[in-house]
CSV table of C-alpha atoms in Angstrom, one decimal:
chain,number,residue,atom,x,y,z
A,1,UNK,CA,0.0,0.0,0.0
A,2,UNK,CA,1.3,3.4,-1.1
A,3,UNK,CA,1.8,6.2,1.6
A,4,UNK,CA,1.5,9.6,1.5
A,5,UNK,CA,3.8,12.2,3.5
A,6,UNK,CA,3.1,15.3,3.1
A,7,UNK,CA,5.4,18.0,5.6
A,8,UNK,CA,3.6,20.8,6.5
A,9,UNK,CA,5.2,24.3,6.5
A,10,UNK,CA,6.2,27.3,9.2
A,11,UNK,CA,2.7,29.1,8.0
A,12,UNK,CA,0.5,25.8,9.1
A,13,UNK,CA,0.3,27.2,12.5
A,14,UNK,CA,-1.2,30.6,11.3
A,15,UNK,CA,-4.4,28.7,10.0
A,16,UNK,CA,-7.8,28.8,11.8
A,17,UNK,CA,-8.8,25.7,13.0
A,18,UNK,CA,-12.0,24.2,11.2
A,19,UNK,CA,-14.3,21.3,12.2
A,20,UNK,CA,-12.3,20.5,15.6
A,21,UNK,CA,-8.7,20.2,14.1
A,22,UNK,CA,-6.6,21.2,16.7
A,23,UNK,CA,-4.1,24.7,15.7
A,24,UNK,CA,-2.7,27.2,16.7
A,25,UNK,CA,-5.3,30.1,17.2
A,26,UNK,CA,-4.6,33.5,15.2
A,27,UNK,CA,-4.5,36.7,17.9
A,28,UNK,CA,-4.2,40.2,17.3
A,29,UNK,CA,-0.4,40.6,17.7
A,30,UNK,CA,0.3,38.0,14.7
A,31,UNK,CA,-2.2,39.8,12.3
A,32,UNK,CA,-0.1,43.2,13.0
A,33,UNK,CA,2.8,40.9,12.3
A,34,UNK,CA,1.1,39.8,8.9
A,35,UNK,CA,0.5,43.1,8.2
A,36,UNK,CA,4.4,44.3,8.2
A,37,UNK,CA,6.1,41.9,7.4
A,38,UNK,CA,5.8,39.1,5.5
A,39,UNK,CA,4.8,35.3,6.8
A,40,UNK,CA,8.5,33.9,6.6
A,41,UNK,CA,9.7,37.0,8.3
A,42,UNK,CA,7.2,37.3,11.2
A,43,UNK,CA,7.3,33.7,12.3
A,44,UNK,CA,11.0,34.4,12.3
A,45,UNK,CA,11.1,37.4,14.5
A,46,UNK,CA,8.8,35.7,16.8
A,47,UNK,CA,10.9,32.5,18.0
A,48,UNK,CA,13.6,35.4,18.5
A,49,UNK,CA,11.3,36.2,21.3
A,50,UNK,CA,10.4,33.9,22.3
A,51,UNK,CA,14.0,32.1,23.0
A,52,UNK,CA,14.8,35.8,25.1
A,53,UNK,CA,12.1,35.6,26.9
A,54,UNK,CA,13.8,34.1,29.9
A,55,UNK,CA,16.0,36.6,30.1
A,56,UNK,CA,13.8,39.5,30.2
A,57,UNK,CA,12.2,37.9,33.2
A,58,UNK,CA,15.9,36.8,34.8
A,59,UNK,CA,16.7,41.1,34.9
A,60,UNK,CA,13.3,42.0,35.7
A,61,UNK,CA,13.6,39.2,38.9
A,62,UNK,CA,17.2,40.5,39.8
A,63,UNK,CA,16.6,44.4,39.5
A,64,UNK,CA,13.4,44.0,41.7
A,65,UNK,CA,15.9,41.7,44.1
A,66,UNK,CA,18.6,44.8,44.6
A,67,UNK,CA,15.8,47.1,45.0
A,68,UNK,CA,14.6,45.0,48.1
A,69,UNK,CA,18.0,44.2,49.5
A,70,UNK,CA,18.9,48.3,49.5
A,71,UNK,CA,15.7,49.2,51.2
A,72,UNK,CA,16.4,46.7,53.7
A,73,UNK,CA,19.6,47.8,55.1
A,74,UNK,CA,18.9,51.3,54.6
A,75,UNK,CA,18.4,53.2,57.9
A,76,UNK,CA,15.2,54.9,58.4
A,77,UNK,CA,15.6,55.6,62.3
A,78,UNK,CA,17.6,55.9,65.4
A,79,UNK,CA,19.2,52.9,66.6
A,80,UNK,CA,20.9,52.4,69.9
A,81,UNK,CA,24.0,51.5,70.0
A,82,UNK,CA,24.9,51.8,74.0
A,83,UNK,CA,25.1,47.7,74.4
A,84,UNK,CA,25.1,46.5,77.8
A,85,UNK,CA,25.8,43.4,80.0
A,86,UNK,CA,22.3,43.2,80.9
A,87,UNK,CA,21.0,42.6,77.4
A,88,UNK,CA,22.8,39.5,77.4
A,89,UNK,CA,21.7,38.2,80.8
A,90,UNK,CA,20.1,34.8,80.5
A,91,UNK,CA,16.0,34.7,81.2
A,92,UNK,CA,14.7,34.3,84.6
A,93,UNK,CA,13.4,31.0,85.0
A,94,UNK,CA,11.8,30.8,88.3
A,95,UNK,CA,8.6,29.9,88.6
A,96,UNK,CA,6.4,32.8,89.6
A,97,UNK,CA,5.6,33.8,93.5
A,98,UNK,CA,2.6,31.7,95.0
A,99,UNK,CA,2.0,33.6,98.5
A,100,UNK,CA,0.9,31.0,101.0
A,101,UNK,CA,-0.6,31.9,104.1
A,102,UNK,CA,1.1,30.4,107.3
A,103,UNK,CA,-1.9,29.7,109.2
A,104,UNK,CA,-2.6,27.1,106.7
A,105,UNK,CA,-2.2,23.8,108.4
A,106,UNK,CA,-0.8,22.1,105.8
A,107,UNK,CA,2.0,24.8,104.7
A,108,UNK,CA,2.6,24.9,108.4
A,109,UNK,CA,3.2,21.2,108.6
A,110,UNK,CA,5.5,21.0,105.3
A,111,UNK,CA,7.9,23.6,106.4
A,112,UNK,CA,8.0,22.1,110.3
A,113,UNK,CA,8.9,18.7,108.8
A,114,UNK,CA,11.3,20.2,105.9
A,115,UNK,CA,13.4,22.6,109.0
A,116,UNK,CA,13.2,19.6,111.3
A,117,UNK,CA,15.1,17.3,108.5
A,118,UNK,CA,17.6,20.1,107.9
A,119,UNK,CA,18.5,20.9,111.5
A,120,UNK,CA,18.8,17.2,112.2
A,121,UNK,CA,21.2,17.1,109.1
A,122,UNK,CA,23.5,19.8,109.9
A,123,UNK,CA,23.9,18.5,113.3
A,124,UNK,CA,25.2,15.0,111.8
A,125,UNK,CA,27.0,16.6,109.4
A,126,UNK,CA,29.0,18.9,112.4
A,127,UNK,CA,29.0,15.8,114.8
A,128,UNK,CA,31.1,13.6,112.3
A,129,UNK,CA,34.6,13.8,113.6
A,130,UNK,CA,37.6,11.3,112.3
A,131,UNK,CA,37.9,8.3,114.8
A,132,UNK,CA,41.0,8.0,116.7
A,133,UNK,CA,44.2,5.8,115.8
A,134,UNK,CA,44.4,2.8,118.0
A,135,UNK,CA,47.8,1.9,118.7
A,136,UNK,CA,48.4,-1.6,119.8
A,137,UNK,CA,51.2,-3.0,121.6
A,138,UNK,CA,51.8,-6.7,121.9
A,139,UNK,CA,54.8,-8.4,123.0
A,140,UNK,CA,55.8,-11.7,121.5
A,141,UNK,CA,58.0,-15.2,121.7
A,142,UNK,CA,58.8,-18.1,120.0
A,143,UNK,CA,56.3,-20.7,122.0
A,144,UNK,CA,53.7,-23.5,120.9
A,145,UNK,CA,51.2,-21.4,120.9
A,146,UNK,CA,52.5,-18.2,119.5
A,147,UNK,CA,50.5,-19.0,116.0
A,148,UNK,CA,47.4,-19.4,117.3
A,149,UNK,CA,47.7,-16.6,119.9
A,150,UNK,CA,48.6,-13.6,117.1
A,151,UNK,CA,46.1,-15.2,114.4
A,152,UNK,CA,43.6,-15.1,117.2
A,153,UNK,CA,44.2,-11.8,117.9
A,154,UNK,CA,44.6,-10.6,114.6
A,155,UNK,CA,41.9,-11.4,113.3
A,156,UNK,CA,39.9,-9.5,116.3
A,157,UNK,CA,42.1,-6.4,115.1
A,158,UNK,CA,40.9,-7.1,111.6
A,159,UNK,CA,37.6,-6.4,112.4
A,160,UNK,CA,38.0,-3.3,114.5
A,161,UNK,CA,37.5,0.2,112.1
A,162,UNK,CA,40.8,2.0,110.7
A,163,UNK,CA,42.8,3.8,111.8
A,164,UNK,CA,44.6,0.9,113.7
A,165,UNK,CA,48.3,0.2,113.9
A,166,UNK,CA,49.7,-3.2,115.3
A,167,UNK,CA,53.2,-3.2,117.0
A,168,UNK,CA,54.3,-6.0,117.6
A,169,UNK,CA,58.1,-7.1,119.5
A,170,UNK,CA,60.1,-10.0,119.3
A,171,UNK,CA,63.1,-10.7,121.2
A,172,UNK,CA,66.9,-10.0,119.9
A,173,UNK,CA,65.6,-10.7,115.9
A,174,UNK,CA,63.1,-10.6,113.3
A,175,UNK,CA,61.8,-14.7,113.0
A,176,UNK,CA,60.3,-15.1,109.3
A,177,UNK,CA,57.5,-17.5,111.3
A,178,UNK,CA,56.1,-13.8,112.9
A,179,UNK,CA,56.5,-11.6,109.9
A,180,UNK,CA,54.6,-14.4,107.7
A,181,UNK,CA,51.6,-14.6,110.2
A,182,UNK,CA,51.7,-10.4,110.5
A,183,UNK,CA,51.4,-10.1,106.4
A,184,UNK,CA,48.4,-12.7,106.2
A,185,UNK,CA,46.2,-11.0,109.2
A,186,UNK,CA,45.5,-7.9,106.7
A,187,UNK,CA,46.1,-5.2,109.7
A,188,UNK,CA,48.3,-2.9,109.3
A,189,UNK,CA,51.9,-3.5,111.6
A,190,UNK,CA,55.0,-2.8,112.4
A,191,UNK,CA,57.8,-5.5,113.1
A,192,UNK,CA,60.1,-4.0,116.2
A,193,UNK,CA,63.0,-5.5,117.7
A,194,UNK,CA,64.2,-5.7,121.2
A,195,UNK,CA,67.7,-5.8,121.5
A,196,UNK,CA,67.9,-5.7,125.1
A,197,UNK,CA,68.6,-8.7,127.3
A,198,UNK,CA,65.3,-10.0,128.9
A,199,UNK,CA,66.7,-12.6,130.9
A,200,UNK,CA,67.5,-10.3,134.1
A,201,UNK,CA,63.9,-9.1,134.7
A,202,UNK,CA,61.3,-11.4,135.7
A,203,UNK,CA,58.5,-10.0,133.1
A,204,UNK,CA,60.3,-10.6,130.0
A,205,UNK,CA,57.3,-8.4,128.3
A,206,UNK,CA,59.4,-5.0,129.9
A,207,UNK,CA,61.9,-4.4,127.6
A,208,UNK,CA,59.5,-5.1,124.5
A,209,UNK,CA,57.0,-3.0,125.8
A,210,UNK,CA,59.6,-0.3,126.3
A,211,UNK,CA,60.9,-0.8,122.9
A,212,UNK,CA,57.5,0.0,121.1
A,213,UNK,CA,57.3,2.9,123.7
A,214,UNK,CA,60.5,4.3,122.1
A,215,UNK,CA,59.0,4.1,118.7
A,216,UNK,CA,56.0,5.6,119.4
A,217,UNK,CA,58.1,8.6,120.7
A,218,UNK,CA,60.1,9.1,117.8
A,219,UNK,CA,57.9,8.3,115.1
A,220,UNK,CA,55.7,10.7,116.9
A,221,UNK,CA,52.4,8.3,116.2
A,222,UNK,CA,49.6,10.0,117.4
A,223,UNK,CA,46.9,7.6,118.9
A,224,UNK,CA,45.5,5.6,121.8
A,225,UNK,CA,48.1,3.2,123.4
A,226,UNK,CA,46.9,-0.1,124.3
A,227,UNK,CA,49.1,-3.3,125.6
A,228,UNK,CA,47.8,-6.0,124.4
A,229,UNK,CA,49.3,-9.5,125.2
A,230,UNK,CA,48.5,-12.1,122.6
A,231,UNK,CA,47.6,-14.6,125.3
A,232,UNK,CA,44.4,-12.3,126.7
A,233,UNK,CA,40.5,-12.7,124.7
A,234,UNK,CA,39.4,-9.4,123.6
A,235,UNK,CA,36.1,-7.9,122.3
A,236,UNK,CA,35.5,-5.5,119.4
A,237,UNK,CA,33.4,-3.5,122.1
A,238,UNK,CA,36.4,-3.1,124.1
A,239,UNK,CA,38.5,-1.0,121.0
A,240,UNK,CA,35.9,0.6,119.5
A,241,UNK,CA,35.5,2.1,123.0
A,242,UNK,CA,38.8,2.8,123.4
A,243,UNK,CA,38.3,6.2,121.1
A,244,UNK,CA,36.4,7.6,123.7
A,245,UNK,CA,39.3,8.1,125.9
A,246,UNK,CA,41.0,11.5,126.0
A,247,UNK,CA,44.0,11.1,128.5
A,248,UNK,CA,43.7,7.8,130.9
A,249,UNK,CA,41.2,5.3,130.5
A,250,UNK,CA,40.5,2.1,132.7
A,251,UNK,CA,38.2,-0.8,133.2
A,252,UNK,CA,37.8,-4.3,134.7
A,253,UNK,CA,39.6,-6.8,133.1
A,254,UNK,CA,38.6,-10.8,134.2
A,255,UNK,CA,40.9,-13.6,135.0
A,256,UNK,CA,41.8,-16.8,136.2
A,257,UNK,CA,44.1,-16.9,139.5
A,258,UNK,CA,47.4,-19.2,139.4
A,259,UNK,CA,45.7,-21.9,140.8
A,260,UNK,CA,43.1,-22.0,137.5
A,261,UNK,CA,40.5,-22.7,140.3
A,262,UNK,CA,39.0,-19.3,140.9
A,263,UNK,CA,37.5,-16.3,138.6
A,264,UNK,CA,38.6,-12.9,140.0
A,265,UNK,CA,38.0,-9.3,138.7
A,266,UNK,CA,40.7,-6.7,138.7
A,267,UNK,CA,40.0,-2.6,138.0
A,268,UNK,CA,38.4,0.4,139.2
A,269,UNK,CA,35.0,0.7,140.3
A,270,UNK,CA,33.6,3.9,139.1
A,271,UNK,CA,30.5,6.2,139.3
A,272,UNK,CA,29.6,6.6,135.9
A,273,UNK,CA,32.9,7.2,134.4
A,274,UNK,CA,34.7,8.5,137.5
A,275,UNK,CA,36.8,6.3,139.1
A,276,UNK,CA,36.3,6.3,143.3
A,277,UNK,CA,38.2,2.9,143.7
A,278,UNK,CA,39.2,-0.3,143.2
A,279,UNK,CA,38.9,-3.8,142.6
A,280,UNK,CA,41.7,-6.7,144.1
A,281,UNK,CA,41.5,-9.7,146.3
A,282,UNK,CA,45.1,-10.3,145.8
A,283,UNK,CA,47.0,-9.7,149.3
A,284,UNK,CA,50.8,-9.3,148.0
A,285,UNK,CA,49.1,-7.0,145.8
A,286,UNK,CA,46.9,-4.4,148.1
A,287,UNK,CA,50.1,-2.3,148.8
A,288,UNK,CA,49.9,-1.3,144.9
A,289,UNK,CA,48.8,2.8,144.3
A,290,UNK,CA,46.6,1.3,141.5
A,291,UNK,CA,45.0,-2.1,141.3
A,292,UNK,CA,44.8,-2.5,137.5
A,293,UNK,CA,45.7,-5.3,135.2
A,294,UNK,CA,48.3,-4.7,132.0
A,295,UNK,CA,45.8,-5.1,129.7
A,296,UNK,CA,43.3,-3.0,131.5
A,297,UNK,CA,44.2,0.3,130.9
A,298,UNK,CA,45.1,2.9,128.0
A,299,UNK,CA,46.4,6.2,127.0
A,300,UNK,CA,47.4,8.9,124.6
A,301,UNK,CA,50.5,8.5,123.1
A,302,UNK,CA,50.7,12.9,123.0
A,303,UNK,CA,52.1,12.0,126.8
A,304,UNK,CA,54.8,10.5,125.4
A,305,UNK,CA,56.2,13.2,123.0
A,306,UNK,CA,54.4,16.1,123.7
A,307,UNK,CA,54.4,16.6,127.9
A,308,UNK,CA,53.7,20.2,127.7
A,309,UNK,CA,50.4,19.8,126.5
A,310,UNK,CA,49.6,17.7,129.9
A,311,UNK,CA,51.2,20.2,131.8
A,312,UNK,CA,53.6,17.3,133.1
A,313,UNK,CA,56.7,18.9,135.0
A,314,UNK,CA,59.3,16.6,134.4
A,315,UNK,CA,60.2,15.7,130.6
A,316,UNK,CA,61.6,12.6,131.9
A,317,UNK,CA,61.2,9.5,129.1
A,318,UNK,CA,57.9,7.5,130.5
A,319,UNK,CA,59.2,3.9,130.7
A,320,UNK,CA,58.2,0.5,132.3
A,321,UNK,CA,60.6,-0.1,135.1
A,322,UNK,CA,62.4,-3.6,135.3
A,323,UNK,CA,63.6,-3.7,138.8
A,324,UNK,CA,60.0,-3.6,140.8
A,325,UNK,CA,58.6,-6.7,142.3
A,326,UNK,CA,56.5,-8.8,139.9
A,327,UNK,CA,53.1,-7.2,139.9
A,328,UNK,CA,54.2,-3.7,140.3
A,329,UNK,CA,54.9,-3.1,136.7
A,330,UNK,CA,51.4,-1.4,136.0
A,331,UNK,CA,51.1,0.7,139.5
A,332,UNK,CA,54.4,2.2,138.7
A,333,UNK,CA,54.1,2.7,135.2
A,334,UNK,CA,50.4,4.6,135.4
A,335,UNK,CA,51.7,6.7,138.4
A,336,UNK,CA,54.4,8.6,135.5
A,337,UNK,CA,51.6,9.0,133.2
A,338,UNK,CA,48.5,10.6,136.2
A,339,UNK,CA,48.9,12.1,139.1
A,340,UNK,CA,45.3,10.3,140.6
A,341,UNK,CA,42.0,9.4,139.5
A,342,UNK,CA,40.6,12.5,138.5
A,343,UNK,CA,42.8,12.6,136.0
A,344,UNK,CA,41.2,8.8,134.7
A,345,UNK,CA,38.2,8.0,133.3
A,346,UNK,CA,36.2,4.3,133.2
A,347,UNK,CA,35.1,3.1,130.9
A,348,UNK,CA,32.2,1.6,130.3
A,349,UNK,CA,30.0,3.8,131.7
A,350,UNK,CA,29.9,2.5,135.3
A,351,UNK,CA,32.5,0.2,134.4
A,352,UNK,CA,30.1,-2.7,134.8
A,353,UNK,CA,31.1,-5.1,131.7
A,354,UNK,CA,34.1,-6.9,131.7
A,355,UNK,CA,35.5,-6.6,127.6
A,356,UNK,CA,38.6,-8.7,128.3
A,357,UNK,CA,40.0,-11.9,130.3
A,358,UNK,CA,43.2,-12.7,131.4
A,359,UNK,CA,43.8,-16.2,131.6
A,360,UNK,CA,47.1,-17.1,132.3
A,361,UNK,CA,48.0,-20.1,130.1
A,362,UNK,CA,50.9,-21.9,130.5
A,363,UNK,CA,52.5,-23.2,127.3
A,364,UNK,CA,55.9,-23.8,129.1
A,365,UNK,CA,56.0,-27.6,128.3
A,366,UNK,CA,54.4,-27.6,124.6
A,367,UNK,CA,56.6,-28.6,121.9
A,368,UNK,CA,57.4,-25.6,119.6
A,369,UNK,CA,58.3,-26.8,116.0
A,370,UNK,CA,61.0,-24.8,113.7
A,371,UNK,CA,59.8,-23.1,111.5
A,372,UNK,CA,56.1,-24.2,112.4
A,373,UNK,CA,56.6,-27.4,110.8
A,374,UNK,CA,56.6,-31.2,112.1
A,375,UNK,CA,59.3,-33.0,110.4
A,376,UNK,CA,57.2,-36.3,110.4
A,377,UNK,CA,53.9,-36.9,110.2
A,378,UNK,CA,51.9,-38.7,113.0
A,379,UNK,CA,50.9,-41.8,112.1
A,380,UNK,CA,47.5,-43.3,113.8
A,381,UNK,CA,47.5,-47.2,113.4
A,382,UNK,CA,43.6,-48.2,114.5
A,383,UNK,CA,42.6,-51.8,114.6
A,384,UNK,CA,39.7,-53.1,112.5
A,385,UNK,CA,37.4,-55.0,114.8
């Protein structure tokens, strides 16, 4: 089948439309056009404007733009230019002012309970004062018992509250056995040496005692001084109230007589915490200024190394004294520390509870292994029946 093509020229588009063809529609402007010029060069001139259109409207859009932006930042009145702090202070925040009446019951009550909680507060807050430094003294030997006496009593110290410091004084040398048992208790020590003969006093405890007595002094340690023989039974109520003493403090200590057939109590008998006498039922002993056990008293160490605060008038070095009659040691030792019982105080409170015992074990004729070790092991043959 044959085709037809026919192409249709620039002046199609200036016909009228007839019977619903679709055209382009003939206006006004393109008859004046017609009327000029000719058909070839109107059509012409128009797609000239038509492709420059967009750039009539591009200058039109940025004239009107610079006409804005100068009107903008022209100034048409005064402006202040006196800039102060003030203008740059943040907003306030708070929420506004509700007036409450104070006879209202319930505002009453809230601000009763909210002072009440802050008085209470402060109060603990002032009343919180560091606890004291307890210093321990305990003289030691090599004797069967000696590891189950300082693991006993090391593990009381362990469970008393810092600040604590454990002296503790062997004989002539550091043993390895001591140190080992010292580093596994977890309290906080220090290993002194005795280098002074024991043998020519009868309390071979004096010149240990007196060593740790020298440390103190020029270490300067400031604390509570307690001797504490590894041999005696102790309660944690007994060091915790140890930090309530201020210059002297004494109580009743418990113990077993030399015949380990009779319970006696040795200390002061006091009216609330003043001490107005004593305890003994000892004989040999009732010539003694004060009837007190070794492990039944305590004191600050400032007595030691600083006298002048105690108003003491001799500087003389407070020592235990090796020469006096067994059972003397603590009568003459507290009388260079106080002058008399005011200068004490008991402790408890009416010095009614005994917190430790003295019981006087004799370990004299148990076998004490180097080094802590049996060579052999025991051997147990049992019969079968």
């Amino acid at each position: 089948m044959a085709s037809i093509r026919r192409t249709l020229s620039p002046a199609f588009h200036g016909r009228s439309t007839h019977n619903g063809a679709a055209g382009f529609t003939s206006s006004p402007s393109n008859k004046l056009l017609h009327k000029h010029f000719p058909s070839s060069a109107s059509s012409t001139l128009l797609n000239l404007v038509y492709r420059r259109g967009w750039r009539r409207s591009f200058c039109r859009c940025l004239f009107f733009f610079l006409i804005g932006l100068l009107v903008g930042i022209t100034p048409f009145g005064q402006m202040d230019t006196d800039i102060r702090p003030k203008d740059f202070a943040s907003p306030d925040l708070r929420p506004p002012h509700v007036h409450l009446q104070s006879d209202d019951p319930i505002f009453s009550y809230v601000a009763l309970g909210v002072n009440t909680q802050l008085e209470q507060h402060n109060e603990v807050t002032d009343s919180i004062e560091p606890l004291k430094q307890l210093i321990v003294v305990t003289p030691t030997y090599n004797r069967g018992f000696q590891v189950y006496f300082l693991n006993r009593l090391g593990q009381v110290l362990r469970l008393v509250k810092p600040p604590l410091v454990w002296i503790v004084v062997e004989e002539k040398t550091v043993s390895l056995e001591t140190a080992q048992i010292l580093r596994k208790t977890g309290v906080m020590y220090r290993h002194v040496v005795s280098t002074r003969n024991s043998s020519d006093v009868k309390d071979r405890g004096v010149h240990q005692r007196n060593a740790a007595l020298e440390h103190i002094e020029r270490h300067k340690l400031d604390g509570i001084v307690f001797f504490a023989d590894d041999d005696n039974v102790y309660t944690l109520e007994l060091f915790e109230s140890l930090r309530t003493i201020s210059r002297f403090g004494t109580w009743p200590v418990a113990m077993l007589e030399q015949s380990k057939n009779k319970a006696i109590v040795e200390g002061p008998v006091c009216n609330a915490s003043r001490v107005i006498g004593w305890h003994t039922n000892e004989k040999s002993k009732r010539l003694r200024r004060f009837h007190v056990d070794m492990s039944g008293f305590a004191f600050s160490s400032t007595i030691l190394w600083d006298p002048k605060r105690w108003g003491r008038p001799f500087s003389n070095p407070i020592r235990q004294l090796g020469t006096v009659k067994e059972g003397f040691q603590e009568t003459t030792f507290i009388e260079q520390v106080v002058e008399d019982e005011s200068q004490m105080g008991g402790i408890p409170p009416g010095c009614s509870k005994v917190m430790n015992w003295h019981l006087h074990l004799d370990t004299g004729n148990v076998v004490y292994p180097k080094g802590w070790l049996l060579e052999k092991n025991l051997e147990v043959i049992l019969p079968i029946k």
